[in-house]
Coordinates of N, CA, C and O in Angstrom, one line a residue:
Chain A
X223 N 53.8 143.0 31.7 CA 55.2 143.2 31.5 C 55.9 142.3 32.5 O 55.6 142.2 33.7
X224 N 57.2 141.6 31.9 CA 58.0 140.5 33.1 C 59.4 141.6 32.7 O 59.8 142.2 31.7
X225 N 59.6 141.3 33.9 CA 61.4 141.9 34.2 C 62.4 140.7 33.6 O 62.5 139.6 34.2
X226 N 63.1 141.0 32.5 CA 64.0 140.6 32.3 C 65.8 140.9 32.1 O 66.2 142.1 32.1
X227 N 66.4 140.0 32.1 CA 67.4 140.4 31.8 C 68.4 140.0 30.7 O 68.7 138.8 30.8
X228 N 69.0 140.7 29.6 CA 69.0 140.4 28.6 C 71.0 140.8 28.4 O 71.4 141.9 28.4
X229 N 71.7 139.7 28.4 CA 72.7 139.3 28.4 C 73.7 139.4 26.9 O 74.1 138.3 26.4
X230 N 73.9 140.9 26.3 CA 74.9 141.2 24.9 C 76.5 140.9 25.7 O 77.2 141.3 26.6
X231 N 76.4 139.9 24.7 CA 78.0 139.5 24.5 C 78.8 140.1 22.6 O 78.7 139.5 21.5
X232 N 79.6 141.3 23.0 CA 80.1 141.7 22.1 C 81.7 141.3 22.2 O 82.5 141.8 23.0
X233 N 82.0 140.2 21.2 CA 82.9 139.8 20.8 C 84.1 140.4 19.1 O 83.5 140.4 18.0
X234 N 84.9 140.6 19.1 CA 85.9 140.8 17.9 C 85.8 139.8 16.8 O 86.2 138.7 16.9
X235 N 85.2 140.4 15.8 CA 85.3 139.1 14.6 C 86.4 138.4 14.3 O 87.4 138.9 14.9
X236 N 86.7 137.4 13.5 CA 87.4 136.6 13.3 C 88.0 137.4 12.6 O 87.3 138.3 12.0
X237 N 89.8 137.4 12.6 CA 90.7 138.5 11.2 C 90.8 139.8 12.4 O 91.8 140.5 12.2
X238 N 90.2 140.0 13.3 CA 90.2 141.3 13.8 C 91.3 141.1 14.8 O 91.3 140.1 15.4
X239 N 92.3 142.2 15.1 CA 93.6 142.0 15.9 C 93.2 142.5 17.1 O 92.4 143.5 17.2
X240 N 93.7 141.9 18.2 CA 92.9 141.8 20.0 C 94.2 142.3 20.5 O 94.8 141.6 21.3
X241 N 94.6 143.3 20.1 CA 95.9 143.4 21.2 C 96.1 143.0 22.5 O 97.0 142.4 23.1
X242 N 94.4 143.8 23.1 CA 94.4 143.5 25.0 C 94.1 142.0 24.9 O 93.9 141.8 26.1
X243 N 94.0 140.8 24.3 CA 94.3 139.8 24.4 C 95.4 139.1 24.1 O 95.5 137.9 24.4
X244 N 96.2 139.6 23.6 CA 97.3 139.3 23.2 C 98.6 139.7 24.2 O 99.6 139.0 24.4
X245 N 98.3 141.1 24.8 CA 98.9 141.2 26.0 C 98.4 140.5 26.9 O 99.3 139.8 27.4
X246 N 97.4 140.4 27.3 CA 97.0 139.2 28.5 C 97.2 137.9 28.6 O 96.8 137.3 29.5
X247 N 97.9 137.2 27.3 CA 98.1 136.2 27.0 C 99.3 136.0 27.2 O 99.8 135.0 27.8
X248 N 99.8 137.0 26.7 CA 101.8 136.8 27.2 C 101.7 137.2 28.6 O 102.9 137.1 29.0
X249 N 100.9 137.6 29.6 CA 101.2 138.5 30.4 C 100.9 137.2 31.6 O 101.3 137.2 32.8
X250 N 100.2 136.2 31.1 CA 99.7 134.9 31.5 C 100.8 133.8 31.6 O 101.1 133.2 32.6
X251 N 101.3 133.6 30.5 CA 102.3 132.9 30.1 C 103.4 133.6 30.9 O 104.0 132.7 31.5
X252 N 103.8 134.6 31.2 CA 105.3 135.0 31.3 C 105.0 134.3 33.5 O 105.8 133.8 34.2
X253 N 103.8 134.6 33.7 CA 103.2 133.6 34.7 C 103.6 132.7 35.1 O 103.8 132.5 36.3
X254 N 103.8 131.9 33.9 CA 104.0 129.9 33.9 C 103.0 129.7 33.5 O 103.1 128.5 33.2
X255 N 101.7 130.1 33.0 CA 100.6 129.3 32.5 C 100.9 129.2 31.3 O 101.6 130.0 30.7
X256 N 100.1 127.8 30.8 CA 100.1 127.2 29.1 C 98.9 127.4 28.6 O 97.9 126.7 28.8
X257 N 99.0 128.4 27.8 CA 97.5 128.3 26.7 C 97.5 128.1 26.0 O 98.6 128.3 25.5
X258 N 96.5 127.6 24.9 CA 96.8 127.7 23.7 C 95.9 129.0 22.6 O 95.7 129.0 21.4
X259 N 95.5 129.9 23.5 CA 94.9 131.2 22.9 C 94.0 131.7 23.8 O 93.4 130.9 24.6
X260 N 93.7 133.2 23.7 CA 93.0 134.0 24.7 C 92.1 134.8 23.4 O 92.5 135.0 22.2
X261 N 90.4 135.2 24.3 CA 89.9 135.9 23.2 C 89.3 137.2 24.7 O 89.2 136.8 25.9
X262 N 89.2 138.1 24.5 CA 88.2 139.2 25.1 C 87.2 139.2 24.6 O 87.1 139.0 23.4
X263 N 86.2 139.5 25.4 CA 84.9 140.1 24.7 C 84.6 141.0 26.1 O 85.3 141.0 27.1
X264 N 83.5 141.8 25.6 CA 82.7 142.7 26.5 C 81.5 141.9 26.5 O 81.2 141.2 25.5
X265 N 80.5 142.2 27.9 CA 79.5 141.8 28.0 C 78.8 142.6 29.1 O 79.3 142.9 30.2
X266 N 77.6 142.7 28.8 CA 76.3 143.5 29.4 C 75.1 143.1 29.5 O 74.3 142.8 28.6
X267 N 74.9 143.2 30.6 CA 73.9 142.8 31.5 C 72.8 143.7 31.7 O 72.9 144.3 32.8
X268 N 71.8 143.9 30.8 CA 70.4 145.4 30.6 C 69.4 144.4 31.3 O 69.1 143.3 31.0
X269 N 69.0 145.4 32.4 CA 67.5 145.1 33.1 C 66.4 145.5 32.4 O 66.1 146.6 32.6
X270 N 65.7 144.9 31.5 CA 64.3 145.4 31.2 C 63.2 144.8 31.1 O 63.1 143.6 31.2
X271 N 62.0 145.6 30.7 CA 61.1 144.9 31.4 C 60.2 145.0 29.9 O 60.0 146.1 29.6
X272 N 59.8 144.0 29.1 CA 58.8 143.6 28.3 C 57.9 142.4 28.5 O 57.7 141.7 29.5
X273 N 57.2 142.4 26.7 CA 55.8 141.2 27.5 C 56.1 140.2 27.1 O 55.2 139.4 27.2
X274 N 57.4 139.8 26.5 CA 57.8 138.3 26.4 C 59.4 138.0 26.2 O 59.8 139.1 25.9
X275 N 60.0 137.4 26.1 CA 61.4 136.7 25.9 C 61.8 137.6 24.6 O 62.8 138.2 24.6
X276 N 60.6 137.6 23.3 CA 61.0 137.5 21.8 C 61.2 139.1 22.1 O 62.3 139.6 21.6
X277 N 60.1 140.5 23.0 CA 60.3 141.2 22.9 C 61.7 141.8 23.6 O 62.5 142.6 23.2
X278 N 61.7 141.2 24.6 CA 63.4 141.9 25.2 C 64.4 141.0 24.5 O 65.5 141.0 25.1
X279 N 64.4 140.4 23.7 CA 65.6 139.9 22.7 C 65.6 140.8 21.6 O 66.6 140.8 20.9
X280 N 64.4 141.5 21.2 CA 64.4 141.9 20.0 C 65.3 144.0 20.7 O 66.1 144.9 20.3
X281 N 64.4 143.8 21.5 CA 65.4 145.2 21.8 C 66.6 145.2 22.4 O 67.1 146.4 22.5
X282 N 67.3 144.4 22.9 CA 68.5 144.2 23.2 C 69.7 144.0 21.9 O 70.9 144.3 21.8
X283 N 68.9 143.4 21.0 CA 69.3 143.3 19.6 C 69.6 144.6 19.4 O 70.8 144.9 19.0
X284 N 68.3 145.6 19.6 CA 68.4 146.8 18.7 C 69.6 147.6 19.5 O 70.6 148.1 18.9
X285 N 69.5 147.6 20.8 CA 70.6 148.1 21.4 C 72.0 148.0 21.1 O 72.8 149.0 21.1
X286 N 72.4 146.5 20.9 CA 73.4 146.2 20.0 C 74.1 146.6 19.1 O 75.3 146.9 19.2
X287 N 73.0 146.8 17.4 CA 73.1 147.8 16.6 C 73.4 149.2 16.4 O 73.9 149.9 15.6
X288 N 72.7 149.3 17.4 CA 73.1 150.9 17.2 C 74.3 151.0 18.9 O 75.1 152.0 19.0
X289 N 74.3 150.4 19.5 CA 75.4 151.1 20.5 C 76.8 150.4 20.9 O 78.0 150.6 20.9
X290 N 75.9 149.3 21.4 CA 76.5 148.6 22.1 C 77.9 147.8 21.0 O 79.0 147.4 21.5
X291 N 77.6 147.7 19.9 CA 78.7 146.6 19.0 C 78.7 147.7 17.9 O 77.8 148.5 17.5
X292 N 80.2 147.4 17.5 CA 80.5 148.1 16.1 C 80.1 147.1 15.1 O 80.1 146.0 15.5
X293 N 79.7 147.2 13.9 CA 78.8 146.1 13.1 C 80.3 146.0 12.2 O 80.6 144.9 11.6
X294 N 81.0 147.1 12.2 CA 82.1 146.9 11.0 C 82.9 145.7 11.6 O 83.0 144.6 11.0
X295 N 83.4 145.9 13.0 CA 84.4 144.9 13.6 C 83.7 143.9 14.6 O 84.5 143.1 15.0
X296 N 82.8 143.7 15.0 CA 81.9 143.0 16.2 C 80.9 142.0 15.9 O 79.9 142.3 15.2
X297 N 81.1 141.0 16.2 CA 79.7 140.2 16.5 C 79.3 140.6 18.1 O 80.0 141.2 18.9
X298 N 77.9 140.1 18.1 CA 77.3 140.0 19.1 C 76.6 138.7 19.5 O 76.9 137.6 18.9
X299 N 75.7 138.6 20.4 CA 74.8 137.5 20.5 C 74.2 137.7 22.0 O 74.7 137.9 23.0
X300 N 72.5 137.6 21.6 CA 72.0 138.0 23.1 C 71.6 136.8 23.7 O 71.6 135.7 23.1
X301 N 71.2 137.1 24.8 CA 70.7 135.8 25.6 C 69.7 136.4 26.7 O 70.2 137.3 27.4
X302 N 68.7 136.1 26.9 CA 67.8 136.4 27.5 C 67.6 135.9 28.7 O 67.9 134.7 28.8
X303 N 67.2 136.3 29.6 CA 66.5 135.3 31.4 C 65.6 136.3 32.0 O 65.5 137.5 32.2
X304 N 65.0 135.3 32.2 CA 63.7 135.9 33.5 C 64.5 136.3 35.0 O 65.1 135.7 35.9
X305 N 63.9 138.0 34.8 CA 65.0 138.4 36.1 C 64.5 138.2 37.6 O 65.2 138.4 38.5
Chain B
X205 N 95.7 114.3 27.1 CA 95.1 115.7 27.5 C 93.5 116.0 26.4 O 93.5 115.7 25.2
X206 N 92.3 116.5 26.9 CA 91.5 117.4 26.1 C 91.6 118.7 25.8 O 92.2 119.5 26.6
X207 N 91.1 119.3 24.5 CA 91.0 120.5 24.1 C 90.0 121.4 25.0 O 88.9 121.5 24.4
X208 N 90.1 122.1 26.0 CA 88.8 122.8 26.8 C 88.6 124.7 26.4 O 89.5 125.2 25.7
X209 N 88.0 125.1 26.7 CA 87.4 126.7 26.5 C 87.3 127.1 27.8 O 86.2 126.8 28.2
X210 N 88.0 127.9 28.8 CA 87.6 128.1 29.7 C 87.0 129.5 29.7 O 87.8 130.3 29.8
X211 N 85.9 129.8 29.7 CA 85.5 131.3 29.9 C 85.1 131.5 31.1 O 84.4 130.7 31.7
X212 N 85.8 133.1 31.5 CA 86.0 133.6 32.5 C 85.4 135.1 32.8 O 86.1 136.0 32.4
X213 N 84.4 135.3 33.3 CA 83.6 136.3 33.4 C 83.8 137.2 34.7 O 83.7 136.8 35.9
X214 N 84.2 138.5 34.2 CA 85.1 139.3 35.4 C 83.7 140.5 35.6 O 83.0 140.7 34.6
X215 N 83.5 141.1 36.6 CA 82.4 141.8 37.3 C 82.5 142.6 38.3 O 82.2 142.2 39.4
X216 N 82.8 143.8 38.2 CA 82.4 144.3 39.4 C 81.7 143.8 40.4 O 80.6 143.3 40.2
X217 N 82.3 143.8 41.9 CA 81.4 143.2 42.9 C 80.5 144.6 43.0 O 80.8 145.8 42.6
X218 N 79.4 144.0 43.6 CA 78.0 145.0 44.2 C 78.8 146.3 44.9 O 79.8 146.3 45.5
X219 N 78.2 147.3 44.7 CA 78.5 148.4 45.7 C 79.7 149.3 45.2 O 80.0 150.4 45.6
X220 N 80.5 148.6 44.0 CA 81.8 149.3 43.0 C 81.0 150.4 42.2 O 79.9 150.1 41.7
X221 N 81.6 151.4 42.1 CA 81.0 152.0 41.3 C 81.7 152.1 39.7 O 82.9 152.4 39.4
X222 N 80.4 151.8 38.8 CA 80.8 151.3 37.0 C 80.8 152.6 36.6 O 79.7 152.8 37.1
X223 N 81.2 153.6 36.1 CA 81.2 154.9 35.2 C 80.8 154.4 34.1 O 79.8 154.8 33.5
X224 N 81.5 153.2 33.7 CA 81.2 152.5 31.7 C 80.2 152.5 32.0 O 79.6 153.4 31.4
X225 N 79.1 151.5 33.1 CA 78.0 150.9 32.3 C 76.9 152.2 32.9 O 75.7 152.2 32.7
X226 N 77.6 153.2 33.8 CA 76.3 154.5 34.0 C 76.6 155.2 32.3 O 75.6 155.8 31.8
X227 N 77.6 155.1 31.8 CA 77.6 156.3 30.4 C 76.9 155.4 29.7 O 75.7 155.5 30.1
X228 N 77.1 154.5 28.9 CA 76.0 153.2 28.5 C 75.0 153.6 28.6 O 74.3 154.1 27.7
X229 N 74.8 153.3 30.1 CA 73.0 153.2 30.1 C 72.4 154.6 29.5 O 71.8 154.5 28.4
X230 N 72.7 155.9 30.0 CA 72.4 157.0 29.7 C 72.4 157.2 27.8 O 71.5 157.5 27.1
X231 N 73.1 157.1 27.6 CA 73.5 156.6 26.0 C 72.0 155.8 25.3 O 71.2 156.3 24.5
X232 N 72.2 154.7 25.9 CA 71.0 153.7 25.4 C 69.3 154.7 26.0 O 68.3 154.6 25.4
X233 N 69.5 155.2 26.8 CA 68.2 155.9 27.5 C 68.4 157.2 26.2 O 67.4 157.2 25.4
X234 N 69.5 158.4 25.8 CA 69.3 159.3 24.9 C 69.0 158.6 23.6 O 68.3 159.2 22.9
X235 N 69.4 157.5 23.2 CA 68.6 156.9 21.8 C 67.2 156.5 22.6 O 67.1 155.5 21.9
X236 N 66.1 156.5 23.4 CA 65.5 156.1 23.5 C 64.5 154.9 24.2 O 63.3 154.7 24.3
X237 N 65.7 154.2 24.5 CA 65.7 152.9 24.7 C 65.1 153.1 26.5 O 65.5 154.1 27.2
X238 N 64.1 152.0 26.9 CA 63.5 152.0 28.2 C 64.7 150.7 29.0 O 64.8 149.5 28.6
X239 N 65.4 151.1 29.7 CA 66.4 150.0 30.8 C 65.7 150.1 32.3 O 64.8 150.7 32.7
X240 N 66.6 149.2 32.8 CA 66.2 149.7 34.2 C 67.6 149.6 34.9 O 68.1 150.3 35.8
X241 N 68.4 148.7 34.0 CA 69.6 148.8 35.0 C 71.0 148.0 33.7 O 70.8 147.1 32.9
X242 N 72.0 148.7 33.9 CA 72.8 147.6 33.0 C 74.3 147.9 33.7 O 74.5 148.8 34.5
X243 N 75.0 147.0 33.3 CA 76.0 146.1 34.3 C 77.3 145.6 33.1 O 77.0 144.8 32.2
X244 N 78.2 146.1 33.2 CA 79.4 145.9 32.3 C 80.1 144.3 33.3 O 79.9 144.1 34.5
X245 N 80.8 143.4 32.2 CA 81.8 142.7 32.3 C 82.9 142.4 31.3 O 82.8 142.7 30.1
X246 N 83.9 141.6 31.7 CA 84.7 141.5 30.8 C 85.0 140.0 30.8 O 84.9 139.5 31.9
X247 N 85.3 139.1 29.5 CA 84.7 138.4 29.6 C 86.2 137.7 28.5 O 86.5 138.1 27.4
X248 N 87.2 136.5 29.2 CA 88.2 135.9 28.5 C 87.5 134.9 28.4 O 86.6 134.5 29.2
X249 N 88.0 134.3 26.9 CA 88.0 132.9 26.5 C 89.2 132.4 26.4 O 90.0 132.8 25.6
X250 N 89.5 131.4 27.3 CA 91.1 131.0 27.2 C 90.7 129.3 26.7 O 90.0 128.5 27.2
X251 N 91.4 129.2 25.6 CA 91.8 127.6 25.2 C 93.0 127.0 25.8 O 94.1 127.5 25.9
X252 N 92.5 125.7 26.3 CA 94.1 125.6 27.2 C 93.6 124.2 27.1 O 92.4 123.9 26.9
X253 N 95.0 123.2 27.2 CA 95.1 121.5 27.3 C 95.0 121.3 28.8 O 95.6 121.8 29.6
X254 N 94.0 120.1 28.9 CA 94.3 119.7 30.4 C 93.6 118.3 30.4 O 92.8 117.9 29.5
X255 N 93.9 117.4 31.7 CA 93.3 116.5 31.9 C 92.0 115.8 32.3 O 91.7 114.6 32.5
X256 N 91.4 116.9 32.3 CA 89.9 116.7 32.8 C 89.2 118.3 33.1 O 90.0 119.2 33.1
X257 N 87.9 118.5 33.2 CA 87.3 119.2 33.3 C 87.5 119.9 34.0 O 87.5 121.1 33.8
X258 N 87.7 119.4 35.5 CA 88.2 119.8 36.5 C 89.7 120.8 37.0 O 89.9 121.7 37.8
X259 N 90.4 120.0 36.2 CA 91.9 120.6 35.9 C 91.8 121.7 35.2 O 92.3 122.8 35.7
X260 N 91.1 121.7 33.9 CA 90.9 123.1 33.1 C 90.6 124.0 34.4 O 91.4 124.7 35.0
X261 N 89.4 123.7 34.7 CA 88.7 124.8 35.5 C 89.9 125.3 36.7 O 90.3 126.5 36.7
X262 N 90.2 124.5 37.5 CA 91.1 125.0 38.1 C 92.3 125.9 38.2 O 92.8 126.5 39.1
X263 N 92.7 125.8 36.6 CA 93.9 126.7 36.0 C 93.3 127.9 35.6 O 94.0 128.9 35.5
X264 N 92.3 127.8 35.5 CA 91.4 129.2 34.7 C 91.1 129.8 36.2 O 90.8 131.0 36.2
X265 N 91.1 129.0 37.3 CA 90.6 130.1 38.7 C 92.2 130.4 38.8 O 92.0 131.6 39.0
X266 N 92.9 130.3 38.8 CA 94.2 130.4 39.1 C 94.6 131.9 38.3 O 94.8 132.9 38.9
X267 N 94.6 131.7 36.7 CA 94.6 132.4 36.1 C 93.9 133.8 36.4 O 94.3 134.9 36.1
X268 N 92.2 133.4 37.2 CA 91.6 134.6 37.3 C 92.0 135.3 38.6 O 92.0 136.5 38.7
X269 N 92.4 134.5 39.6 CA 93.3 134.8 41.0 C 94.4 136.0 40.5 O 94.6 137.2 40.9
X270 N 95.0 135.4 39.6 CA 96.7 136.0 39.6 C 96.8 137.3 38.5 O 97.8 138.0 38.3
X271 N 95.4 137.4 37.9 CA 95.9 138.3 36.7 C 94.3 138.5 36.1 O 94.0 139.7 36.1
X272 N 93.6 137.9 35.7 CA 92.5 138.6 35.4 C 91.3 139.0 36.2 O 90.2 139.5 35.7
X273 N 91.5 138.8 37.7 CA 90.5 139.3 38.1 C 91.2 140.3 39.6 O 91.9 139.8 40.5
X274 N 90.9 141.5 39.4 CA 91.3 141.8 41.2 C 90.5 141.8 42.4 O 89.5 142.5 42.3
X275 N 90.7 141.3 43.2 CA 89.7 140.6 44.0 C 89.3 141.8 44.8 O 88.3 141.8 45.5
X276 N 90.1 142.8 44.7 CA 89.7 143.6 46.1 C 88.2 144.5 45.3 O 87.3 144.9 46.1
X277 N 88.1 144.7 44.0 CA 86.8 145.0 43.5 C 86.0 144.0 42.7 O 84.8 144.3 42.4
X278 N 86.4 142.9 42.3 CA 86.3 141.7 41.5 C 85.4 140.8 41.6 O 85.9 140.0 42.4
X279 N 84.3 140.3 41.4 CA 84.0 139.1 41.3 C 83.9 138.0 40.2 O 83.1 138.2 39.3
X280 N 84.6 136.6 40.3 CA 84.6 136.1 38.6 C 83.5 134.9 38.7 O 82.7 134.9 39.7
X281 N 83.4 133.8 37.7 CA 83.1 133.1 37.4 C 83.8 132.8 36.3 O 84.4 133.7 35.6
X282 N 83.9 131.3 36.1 CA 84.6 129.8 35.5 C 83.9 129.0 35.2 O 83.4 128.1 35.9
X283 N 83.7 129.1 33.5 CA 82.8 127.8 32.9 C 83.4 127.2 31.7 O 83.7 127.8 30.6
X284 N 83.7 125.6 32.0 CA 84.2 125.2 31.1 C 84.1 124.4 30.4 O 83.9 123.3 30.8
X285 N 84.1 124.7 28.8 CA 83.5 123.3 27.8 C 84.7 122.9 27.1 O 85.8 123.5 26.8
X286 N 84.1 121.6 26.7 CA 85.2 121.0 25.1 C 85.3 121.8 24.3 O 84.4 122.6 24.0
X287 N 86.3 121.7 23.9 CA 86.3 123.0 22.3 C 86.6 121.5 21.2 O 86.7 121.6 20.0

């Protein structure tokens, strides 16, 4: 078993309305800063420990599905590292 | 000017205590799931014009200074690409 750590980035699909970005954008701008768009996402950082890359990608996946992202409104995307 | 992506990764410093990512993990442990540790962030993508790579990045620490990150529990990170 290698300790890894397995990096879900749950982001808002495209079409999907971001309010808390949308307030942080004006909230930026009323600042002085110039953007030309803001997105949020959430992201999580799970310590675990499997016997290869493919297997803590595949359960970080599963984590995903069922908890961590709404499948109706969310993408995700994992990313794996040796912890 | 270039088109840049700055993403901005906001984090609890060490020693803060997460409520989100203790309900989480517990969550991910009652479906079953074996963790050892997981760790919430929040995570902006700002599109913004600037003159070099450097300049993006700079505005995006500014931005994380003044409004997206609070430093007194905060730690960020600034990575920037071409969009």
């Amino acid at each position: 078993m290698t300790a890894y750590t397995a990096t879900v980035t749950v982001r808002l699909k495209q079409g999907v309305l971001d309010p808390e970005a949308e307030t942080t954008k004006r909230a930026l701008e009323r600042l002085g800063f110039d953007l030309e768009g803001l997105r949020s996402a959430d992201r999580f950082e799970v310590d675990l420990d499997a016997d290869s890359p493919e297997a803590a990608t595949d359960r970080a996946d599963e984590m995903a599905e069922r908890l961590l992202a709404n499948p109706t409104i969310h993408d995700y995307d994992v990313h794996v590292t040796e912890r």
